[in-house]
PDB file of C-alpha atoms in Angstrom:
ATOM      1  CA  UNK A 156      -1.550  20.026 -18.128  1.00  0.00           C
ATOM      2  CA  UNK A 157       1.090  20.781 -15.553  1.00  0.00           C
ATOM      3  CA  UNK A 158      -1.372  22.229 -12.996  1.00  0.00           C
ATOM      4  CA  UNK A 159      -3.841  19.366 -13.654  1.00  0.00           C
ATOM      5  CA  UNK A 160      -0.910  16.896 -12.863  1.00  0.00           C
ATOM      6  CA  UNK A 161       0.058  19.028  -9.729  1.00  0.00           C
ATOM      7  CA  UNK A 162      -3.632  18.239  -7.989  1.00  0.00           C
ATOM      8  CA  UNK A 163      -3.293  14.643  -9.154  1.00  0.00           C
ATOM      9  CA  UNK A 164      -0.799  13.908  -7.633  1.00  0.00           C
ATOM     10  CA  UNK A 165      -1.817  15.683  -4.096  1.00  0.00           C
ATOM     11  CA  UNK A 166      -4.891  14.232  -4.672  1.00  0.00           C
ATOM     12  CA  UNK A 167      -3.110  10.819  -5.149  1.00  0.00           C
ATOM     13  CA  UNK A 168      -0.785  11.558  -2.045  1.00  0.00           C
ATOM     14  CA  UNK A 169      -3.524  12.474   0.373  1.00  0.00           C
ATOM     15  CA  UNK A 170      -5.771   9.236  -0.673  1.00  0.00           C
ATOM     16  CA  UNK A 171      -2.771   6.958  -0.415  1.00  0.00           C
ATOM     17  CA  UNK A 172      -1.603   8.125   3.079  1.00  0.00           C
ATOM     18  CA  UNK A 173      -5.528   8.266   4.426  1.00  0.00           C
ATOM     19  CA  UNK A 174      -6.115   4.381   2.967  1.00  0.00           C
ATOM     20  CA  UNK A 175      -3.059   3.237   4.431  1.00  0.00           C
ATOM     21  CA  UNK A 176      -3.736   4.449   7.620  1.00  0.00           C
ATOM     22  CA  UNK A 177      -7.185   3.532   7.786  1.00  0.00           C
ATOM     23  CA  UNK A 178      -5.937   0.030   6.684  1.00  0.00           C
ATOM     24  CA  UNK A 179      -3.825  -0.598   9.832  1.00  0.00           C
ATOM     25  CA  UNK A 180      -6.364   1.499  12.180  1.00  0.00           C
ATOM     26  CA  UNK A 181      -8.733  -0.715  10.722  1.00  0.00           C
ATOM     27  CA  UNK A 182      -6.597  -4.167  11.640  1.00  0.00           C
ATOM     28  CA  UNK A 183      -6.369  -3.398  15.603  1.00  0.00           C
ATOM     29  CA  UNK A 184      -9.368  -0.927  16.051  1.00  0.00           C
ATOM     30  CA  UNK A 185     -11.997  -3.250  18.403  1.00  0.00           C
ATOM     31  CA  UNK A 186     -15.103  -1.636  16.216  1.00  0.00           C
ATOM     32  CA  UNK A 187     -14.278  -3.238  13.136  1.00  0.00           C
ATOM     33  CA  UNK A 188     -10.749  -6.037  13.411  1.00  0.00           C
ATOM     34  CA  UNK A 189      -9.300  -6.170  17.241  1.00  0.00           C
ATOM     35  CA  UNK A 190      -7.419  -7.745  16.396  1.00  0.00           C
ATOM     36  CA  UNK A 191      -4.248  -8.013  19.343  1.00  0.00           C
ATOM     37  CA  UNK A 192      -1.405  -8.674  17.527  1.00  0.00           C
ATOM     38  CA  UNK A 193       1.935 -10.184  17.602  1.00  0.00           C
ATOM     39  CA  UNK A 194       4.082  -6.527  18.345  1.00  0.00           C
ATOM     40  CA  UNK A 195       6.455  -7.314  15.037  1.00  0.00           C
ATOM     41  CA  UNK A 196       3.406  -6.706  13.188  1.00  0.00           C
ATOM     42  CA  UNK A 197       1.870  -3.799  15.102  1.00  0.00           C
ATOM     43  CA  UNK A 198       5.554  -2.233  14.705  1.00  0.00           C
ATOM     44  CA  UNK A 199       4.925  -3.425  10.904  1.00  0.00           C
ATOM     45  CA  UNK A 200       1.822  -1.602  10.734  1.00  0.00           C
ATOM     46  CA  UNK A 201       3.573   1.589  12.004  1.00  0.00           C
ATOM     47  CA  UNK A 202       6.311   1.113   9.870  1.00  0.00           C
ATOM     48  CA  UNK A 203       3.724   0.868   6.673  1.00  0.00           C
ATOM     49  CA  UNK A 204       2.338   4.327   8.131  1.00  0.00           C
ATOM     50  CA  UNK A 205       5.444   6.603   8.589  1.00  0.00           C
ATOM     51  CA  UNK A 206       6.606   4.907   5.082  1.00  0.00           C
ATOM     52  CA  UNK A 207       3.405   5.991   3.081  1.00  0.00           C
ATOM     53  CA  UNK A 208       3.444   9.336   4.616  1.00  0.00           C
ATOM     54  CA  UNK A 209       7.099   9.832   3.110  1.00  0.00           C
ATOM     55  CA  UNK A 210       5.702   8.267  -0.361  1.00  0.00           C
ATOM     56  CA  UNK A 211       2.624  10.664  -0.336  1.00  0.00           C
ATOM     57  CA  UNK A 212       5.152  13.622   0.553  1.00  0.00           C
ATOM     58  CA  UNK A 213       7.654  12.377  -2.134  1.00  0.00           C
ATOM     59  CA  UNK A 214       5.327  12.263  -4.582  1.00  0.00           C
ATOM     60  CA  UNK A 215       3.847  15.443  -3.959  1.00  0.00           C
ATOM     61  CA  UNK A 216       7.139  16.990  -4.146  1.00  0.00           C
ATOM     62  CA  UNK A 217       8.108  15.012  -7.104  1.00  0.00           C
ATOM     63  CA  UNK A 218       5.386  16.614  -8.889  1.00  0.00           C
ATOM     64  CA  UNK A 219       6.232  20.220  -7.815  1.00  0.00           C
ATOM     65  CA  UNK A 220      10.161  19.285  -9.241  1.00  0.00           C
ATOM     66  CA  UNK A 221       8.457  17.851 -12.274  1.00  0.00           C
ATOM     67  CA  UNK A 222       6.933  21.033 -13.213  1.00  0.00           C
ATOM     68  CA  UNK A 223       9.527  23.056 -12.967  1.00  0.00           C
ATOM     69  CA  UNK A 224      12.013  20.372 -14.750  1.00  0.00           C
ATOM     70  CA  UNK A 225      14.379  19.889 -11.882  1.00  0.00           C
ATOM     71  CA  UNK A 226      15.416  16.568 -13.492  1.00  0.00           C
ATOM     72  CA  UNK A 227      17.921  15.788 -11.041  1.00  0.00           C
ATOM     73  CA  UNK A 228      15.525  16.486  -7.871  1.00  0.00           C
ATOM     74  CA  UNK A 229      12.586  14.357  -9.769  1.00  0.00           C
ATOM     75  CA  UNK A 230      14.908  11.515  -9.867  1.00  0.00           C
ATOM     76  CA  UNK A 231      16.190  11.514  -6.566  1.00  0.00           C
ATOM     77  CA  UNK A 232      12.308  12.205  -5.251  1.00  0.00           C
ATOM     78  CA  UNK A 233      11.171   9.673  -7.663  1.00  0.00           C
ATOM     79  CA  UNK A 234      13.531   7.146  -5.712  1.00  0.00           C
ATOM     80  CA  UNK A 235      11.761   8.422  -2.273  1.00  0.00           C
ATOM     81  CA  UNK A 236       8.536   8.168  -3.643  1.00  0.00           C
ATOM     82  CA  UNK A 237       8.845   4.425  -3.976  1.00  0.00           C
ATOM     83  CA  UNK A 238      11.306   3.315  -1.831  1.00  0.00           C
ATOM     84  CA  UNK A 239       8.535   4.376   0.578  1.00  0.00           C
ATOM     85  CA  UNK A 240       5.580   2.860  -1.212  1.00  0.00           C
ATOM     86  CA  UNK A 241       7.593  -0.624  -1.690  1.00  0.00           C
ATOM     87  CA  UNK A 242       8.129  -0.316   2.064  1.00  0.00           C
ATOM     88  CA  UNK A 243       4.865   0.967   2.812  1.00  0.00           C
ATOM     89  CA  UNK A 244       3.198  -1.798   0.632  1.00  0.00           C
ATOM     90  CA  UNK A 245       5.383  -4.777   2.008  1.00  0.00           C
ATOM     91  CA  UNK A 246       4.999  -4.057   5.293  1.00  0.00           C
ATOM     92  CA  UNK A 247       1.192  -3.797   4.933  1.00  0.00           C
ATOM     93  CA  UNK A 248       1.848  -7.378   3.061  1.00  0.00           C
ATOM     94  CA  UNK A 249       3.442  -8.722   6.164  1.00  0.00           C
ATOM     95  CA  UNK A 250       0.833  -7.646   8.285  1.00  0.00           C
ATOM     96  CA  UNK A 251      -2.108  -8.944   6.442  1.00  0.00           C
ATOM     97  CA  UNK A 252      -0.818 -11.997   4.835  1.00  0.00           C
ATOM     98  CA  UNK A 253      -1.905 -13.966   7.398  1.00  0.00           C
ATOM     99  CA  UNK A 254      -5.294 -13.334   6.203  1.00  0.00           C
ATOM    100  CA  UNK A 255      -3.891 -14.788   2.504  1.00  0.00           C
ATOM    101  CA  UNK A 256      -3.884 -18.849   4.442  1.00  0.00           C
ATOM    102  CA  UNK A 257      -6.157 -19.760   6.186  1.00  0.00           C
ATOM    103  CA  UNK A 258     -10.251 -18.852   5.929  1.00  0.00           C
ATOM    104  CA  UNK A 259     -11.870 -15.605   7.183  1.00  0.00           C
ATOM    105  CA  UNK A 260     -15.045 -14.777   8.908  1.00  0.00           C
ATOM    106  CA  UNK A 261     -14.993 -11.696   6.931  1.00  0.00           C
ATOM    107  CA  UNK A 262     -15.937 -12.431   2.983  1.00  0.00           C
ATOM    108  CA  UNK A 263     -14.019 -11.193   0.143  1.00  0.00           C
ATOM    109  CA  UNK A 264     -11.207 -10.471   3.119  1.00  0.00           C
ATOM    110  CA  UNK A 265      -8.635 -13.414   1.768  1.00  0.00           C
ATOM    111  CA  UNK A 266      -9.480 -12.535  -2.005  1.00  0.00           C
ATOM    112  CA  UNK A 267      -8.220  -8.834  -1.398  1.00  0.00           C
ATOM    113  CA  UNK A 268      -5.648  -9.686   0.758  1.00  0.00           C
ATOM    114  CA  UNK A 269      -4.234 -11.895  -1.769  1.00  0.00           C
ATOM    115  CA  UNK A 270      -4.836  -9.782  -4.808  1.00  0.00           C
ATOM    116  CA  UNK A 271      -2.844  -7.111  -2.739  1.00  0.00           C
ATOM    117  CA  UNK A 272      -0.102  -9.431  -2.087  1.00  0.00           C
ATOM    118  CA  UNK A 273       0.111 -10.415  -5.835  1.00  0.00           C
ATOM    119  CA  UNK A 274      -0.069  -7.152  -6.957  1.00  0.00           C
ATOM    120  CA  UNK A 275       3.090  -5.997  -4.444  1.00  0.00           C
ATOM    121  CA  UNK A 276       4.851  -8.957  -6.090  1.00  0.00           C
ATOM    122  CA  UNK A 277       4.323  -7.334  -9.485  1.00  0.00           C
ATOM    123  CA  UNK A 278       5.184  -4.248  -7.965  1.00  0.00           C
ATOM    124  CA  UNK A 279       8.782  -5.636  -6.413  1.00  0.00           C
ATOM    125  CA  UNK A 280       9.884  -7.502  -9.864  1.00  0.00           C
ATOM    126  CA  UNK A 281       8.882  -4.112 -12.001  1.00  0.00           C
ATOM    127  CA  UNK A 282      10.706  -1.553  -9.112  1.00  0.00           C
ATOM    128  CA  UNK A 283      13.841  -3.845  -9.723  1.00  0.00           C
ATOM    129  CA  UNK A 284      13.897  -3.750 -13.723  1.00  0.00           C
ATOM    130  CA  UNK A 285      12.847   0.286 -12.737  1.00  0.00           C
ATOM    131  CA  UNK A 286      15.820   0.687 -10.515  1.00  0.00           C
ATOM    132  CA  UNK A 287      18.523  -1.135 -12.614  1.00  0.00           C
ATOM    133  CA  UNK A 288      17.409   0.343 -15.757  1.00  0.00           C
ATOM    134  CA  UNK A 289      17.242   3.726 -14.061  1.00  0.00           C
ATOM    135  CA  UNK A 290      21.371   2.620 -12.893  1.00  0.00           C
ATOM    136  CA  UNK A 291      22.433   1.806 -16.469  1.00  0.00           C
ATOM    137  CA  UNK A 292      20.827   5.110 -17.779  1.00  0.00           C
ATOM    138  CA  UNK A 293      18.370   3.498 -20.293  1.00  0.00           C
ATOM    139  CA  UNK A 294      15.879   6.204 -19.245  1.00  0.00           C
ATOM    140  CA  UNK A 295      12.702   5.924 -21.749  1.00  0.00           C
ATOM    141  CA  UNK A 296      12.558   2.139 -20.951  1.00  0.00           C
ATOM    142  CA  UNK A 297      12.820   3.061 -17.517  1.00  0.00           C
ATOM    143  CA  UNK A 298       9.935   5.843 -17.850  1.00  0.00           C
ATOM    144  CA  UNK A 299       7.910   3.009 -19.073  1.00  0.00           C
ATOM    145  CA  UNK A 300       8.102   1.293 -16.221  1.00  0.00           C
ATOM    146  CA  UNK A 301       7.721   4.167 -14.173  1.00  0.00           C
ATOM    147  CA  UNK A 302       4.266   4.633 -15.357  1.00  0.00           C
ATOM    148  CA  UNK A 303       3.831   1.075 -15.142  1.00  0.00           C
ATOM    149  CA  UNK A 304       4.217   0.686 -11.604  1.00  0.00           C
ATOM    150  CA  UNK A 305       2.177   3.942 -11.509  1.00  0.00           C
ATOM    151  CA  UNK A 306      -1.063   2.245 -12.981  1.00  0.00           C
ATOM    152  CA  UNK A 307      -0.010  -0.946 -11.111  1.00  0.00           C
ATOM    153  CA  UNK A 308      -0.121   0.756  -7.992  1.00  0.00           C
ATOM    154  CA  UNK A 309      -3.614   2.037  -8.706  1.00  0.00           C
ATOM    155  CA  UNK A 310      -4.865  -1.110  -8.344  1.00  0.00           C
ATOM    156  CA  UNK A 311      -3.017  -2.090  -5.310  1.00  0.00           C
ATOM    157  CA  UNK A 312      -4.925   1.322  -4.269  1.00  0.00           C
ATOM    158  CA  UNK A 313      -8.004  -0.353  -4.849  1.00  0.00           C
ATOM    159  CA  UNK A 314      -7.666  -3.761  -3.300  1.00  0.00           C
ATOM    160  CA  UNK A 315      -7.914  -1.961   0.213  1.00  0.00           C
ATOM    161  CA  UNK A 316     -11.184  -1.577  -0.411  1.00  0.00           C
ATOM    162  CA  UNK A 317     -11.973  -4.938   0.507  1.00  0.00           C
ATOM    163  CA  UNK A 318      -9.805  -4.628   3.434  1.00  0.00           C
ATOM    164  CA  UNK A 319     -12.430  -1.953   4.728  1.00  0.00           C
ATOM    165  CA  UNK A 320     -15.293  -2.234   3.372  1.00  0.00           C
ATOM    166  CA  UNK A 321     -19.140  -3.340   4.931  1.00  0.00           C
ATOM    167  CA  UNK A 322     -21.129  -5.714   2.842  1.00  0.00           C
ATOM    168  CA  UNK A 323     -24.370  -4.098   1.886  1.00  0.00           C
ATOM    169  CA  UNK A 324     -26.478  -5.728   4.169  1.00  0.00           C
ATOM    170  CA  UNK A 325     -24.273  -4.935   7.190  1.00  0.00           C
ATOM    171  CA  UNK A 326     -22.209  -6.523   9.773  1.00  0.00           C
ATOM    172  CA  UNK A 327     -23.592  -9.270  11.299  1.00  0.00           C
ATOM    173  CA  UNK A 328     -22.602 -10.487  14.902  1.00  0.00           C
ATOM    174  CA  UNK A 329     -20.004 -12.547  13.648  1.00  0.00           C
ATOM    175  CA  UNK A 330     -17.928  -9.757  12.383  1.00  0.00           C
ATOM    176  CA  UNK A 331     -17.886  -8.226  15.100  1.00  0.00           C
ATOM    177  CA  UNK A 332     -15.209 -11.160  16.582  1.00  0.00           C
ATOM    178  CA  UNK A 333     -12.210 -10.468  16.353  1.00  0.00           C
ATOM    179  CA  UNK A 334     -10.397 -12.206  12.839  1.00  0.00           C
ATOM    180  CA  UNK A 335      -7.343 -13.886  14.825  1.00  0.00           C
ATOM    181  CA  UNK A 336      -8.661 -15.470  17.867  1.00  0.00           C
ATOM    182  CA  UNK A 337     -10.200 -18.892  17.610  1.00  0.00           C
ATOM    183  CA  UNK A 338     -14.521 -18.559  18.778  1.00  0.00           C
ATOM    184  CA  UNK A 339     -15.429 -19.699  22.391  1.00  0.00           C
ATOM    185  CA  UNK A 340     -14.910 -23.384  23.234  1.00  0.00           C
ATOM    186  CA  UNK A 341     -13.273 -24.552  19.890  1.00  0.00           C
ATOM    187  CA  UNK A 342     -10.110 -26.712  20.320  1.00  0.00           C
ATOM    188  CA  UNK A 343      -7.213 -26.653  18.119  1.00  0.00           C
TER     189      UNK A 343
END
């Protein structure tokens, strides 16, 4: 099993630093968002980057210290591993909650972006209980909750599909606006 766990979680690492990535390339690239941004969230957006690339390196060498049982290394990687996907995942929040208020061009865009801020929510209250459990040494509780957050974040994972993906019948002119900026001769 150990070897089988060893390319999951590379496998898991590689897919969670590409998705991020294309996530924020995806905001400010002028073929699918452009959107021009205020610069706290384009320094968000970078931020969410560097953070998942730690978290997909943690958690690639978490697994390597898992197999070999260095329990002290796990936990201290295991602490990397999602201090940089809670950072990762609310900085992404910041940057996309905007999306979360007001109506989108782009359908399905406010339903992800809000599933993938509820989610992070879940994700914050369960890293706590994680992290103070972890503190008071009540470790099989803890491991619960460490594979909790585990299959939590799976579906976090999976709400960025709707942050990137084309509708079937492809873009339409519309999309091809950018999201932020109010059309041509509207008034506010």
């Amino acid at each position: 099993m150990k070897p089988l766990f060893l390319v999951g979680a590379c496998i898991t690492a590689v897919a969670f630093i590409g998705t991020v990535c294309a996530v924020h390339f995806a905001r400010y690239d002028h073929r699918m968002y452009g959107i021009d941004d205020f610069w706290y969230k384009k320094w968000s957006s970078v931020l969410a980057m560097v953070s998942g690339v730690v978290a997909g390196l943690g958690l690639i060498l978490l697994a390597i210290m898992d197999t070999f049982r260095f329990h002290e290394e796990h936990r201290v990687l295991l602490f990397v591993c999602f201090s940089g996907l809670a950072l990762s995942s609310l900085s992404t929040t910041l940057v996309y909650f905007d999306q979360t208020k007001k109506p989108s061009p782009f359908r399905l865009l406010r339903l992800y972006c809000s599933a993938s801020a509820t989610i992070v929510a879940i994700e914050v209250v369960l890293g706590v209980a994680f992290t103070a459990l972890m503190y008071m040494s009540f470790w099989r509780t803890a491991g619960v909750l460490e594979w909790l957050m585990a299959f939590t974040g799976c579906f976090y994972m999976l709400a960025f599909v709707g942050f990137v993906a084309v509708p079937p019948e492809g873009i339409d002119a519309r999309e091809r606006d950018p999201l932020l900026q109010e059309p041509a001769g509207s008034s506010v």
